[in-house]
PDB file of C-alpha atoms in Angstrom:
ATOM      1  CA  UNK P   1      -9.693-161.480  -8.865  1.00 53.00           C
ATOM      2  CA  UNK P   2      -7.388-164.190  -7.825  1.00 70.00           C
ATOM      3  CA  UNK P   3      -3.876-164.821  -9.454  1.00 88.00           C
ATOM      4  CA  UNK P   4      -4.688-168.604  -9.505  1.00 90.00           C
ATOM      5  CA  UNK P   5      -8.467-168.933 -10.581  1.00 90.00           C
ATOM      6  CA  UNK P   6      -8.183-172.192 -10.871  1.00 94.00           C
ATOM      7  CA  UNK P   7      -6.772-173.240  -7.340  1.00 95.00           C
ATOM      8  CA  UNK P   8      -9.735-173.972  -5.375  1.00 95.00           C
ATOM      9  CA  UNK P   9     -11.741-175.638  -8.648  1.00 97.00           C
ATOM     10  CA  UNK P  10     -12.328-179.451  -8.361  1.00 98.00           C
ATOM     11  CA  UNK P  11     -10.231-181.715 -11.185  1.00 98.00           C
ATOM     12  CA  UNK P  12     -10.302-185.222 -12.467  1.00 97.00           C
ATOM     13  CA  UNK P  13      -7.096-187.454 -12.571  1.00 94.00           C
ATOM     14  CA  UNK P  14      -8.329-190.326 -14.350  1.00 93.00           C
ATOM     15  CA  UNK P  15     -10.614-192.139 -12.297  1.00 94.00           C
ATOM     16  CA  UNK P  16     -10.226-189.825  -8.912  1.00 95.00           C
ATOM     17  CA  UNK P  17     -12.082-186.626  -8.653  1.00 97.00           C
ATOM     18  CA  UNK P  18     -10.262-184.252  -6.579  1.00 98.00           C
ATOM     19  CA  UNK P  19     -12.078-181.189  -4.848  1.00 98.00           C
ATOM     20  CA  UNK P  20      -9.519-178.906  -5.409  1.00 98.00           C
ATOM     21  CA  UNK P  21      -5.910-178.626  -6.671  1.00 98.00           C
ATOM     22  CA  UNK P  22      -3.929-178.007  -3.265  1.00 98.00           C
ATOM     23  CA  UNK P  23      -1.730-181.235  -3.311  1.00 98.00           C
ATOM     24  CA  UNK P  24       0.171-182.027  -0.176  1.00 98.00           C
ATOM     25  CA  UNK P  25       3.197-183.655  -1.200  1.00 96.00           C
ATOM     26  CA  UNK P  26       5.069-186.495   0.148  1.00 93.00           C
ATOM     27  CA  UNK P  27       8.314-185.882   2.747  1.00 91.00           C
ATOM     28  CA  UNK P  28       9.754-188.198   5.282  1.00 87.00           C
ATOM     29  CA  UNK P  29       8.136-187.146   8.952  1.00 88.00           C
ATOM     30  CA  UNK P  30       9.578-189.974  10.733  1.00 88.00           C
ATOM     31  CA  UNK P  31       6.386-191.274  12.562  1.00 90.00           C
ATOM     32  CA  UNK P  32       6.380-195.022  12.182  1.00 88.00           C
ATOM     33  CA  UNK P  33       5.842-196.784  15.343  1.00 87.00           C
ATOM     34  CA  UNK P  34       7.804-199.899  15.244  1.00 86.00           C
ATOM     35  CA  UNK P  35       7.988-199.632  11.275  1.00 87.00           C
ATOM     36  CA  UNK P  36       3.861-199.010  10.692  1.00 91.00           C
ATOM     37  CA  UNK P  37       1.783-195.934  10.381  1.00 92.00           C
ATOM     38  CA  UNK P  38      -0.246-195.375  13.949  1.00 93.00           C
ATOM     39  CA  UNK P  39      -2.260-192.724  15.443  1.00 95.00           C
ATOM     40  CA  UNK P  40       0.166-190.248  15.494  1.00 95.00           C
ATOM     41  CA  UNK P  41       0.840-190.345  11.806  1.00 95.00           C
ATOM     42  CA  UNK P  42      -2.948-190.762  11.066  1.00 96.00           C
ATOM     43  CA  UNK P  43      -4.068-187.448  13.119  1.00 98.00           C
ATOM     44  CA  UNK P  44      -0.825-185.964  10.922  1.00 97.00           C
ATOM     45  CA  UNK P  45      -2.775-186.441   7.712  1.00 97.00           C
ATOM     46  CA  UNK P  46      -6.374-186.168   8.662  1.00 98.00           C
ATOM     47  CA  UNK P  47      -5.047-182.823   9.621  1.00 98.00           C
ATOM     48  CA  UNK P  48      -4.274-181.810   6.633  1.00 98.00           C
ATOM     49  CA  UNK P  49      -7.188-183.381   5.177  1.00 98.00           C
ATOM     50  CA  UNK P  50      -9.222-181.081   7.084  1.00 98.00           C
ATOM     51  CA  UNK P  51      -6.949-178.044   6.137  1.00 98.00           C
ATOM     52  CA  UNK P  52      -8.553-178.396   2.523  1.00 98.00           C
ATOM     53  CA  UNK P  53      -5.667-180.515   1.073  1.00 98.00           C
ATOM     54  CA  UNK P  54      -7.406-182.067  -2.444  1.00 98.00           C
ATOM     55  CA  UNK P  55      -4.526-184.697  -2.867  1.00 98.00           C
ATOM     56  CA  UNK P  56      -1.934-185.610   0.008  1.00 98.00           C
ATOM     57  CA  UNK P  57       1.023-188.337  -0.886  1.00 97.00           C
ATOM     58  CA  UNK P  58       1.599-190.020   1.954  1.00 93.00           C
ATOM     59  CA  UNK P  59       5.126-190.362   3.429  1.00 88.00           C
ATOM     60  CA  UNK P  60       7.693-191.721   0.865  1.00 87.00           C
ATOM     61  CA  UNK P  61       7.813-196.456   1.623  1.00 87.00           C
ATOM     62  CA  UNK P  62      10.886-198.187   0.697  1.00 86.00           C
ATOM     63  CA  UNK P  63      10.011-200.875  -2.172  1.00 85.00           C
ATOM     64  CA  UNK P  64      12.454-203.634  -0.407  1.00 82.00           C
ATOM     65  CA  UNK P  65      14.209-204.006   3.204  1.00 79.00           C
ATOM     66  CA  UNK P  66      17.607-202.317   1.354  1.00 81.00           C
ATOM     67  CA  UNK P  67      15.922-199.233   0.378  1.00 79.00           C
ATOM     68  CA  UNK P  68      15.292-197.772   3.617  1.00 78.00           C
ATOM     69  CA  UNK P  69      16.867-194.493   3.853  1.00 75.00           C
ATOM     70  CA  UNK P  70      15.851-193.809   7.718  1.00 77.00           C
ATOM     71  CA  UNK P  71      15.439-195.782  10.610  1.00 76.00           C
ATOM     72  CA  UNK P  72      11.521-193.796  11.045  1.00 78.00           C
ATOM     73  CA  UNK P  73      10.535-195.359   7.250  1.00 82.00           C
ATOM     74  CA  UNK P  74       7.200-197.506   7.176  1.00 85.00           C
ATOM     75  CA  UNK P  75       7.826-201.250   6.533  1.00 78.00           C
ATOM     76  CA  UNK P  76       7.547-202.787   3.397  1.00 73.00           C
ATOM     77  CA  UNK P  77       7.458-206.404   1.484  1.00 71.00           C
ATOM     78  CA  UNK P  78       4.315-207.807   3.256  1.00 79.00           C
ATOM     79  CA  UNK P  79       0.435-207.480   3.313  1.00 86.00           C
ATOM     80  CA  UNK P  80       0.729-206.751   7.154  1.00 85.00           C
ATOM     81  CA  UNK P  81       1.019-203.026   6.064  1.00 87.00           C
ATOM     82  CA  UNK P  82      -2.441-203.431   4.630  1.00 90.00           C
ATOM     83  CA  UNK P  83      -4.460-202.861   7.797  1.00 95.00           C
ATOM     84  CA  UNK P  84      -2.500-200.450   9.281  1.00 93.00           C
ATOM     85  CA  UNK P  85      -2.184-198.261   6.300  1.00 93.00           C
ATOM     86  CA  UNK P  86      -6.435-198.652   6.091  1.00 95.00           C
ATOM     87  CA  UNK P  87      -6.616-197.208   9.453  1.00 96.00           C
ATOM     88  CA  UNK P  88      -4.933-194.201   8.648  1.00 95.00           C
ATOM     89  CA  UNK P  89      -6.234-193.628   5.218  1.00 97.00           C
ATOM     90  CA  UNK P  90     -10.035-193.714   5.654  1.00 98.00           C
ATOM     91  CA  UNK P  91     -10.477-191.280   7.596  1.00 98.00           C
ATOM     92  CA  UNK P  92      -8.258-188.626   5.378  1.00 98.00           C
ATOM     93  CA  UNK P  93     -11.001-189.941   2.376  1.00 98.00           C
ATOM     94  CA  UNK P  94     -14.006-189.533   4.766  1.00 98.00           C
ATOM     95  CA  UNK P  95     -12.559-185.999   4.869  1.00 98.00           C
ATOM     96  CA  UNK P  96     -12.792-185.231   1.278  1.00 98.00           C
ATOM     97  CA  UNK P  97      -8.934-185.894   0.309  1.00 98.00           C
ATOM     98  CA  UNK P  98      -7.741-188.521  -1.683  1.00 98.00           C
ATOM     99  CA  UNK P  99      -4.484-190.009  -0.878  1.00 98.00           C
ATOM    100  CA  UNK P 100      -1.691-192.210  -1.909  1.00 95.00           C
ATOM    101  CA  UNK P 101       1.451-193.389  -1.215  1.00 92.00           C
ATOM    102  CA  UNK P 102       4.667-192.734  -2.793  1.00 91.00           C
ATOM    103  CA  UNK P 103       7.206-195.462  -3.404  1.00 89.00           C
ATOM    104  CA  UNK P 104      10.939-195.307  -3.431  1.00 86.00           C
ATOM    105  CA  UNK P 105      14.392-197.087  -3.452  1.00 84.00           C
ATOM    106  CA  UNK P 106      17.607-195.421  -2.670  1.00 82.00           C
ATOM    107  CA  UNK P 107      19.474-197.791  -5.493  1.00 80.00           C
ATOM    108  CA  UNK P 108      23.195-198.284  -5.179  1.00 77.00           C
ATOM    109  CA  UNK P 109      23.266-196.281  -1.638  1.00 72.00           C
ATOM    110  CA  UNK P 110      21.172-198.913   0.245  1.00 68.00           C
ATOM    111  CA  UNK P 111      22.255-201.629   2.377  1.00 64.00           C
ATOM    112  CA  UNK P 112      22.986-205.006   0.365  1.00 56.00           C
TER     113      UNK P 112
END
């Protein structure tokens, strides 16, 4: 008998169906390559796609050019994130995960 039954048992978040309820949550690793997700970051979270991972939040985006906390953060304000951020999300889905990003501004501590 497990202390957390209901751990490994798939759940539905609205429209999403995870397979389980291990959630790997968002932190700044510093990966960017010239300001977009690459390889690198995308062999990060396929990694822990294939670790069994139901939900991973991918590394914490700046909303605007004055919100970025760290020199590593992704880009942000354009479409030409788009692409790049396709490349390194598929193949965490074709693993079973479902991912997302999480969004962020530093407020009154940002450049201006």
């Amino acid at each position: 008998m497990t202390t957390h039954p209901h751990l490994l048992s798939p759940i539905s978040l609205r429209n999403q169906r995870l397979r389980n309820r291990i959630v790997f949550g968002a932190h700044t690793a510093n990966m960017s390559d010239m300001g977009l997700p690459g390889p690198r970051f995308g062999a990060y979270l396929l990694e822990r796609a294939l670790g069994g991972a139901g939900m991973i939040v991918a590394e914490p985006m700046p909303v605007h050019r004055t919100g970025i906390l760290t020199r590593g953060n992704f880009r942000h304000g354009t479409d030409e994130v788009i692409p790049h951020f396709r490349k390194v999300t598929e193949p965490v889905k074709e693993a079973g995960a479902v991912i997302l990003q999480q969004l962020y501004h530093i407020g009154a501590h940002g450049d201006s």
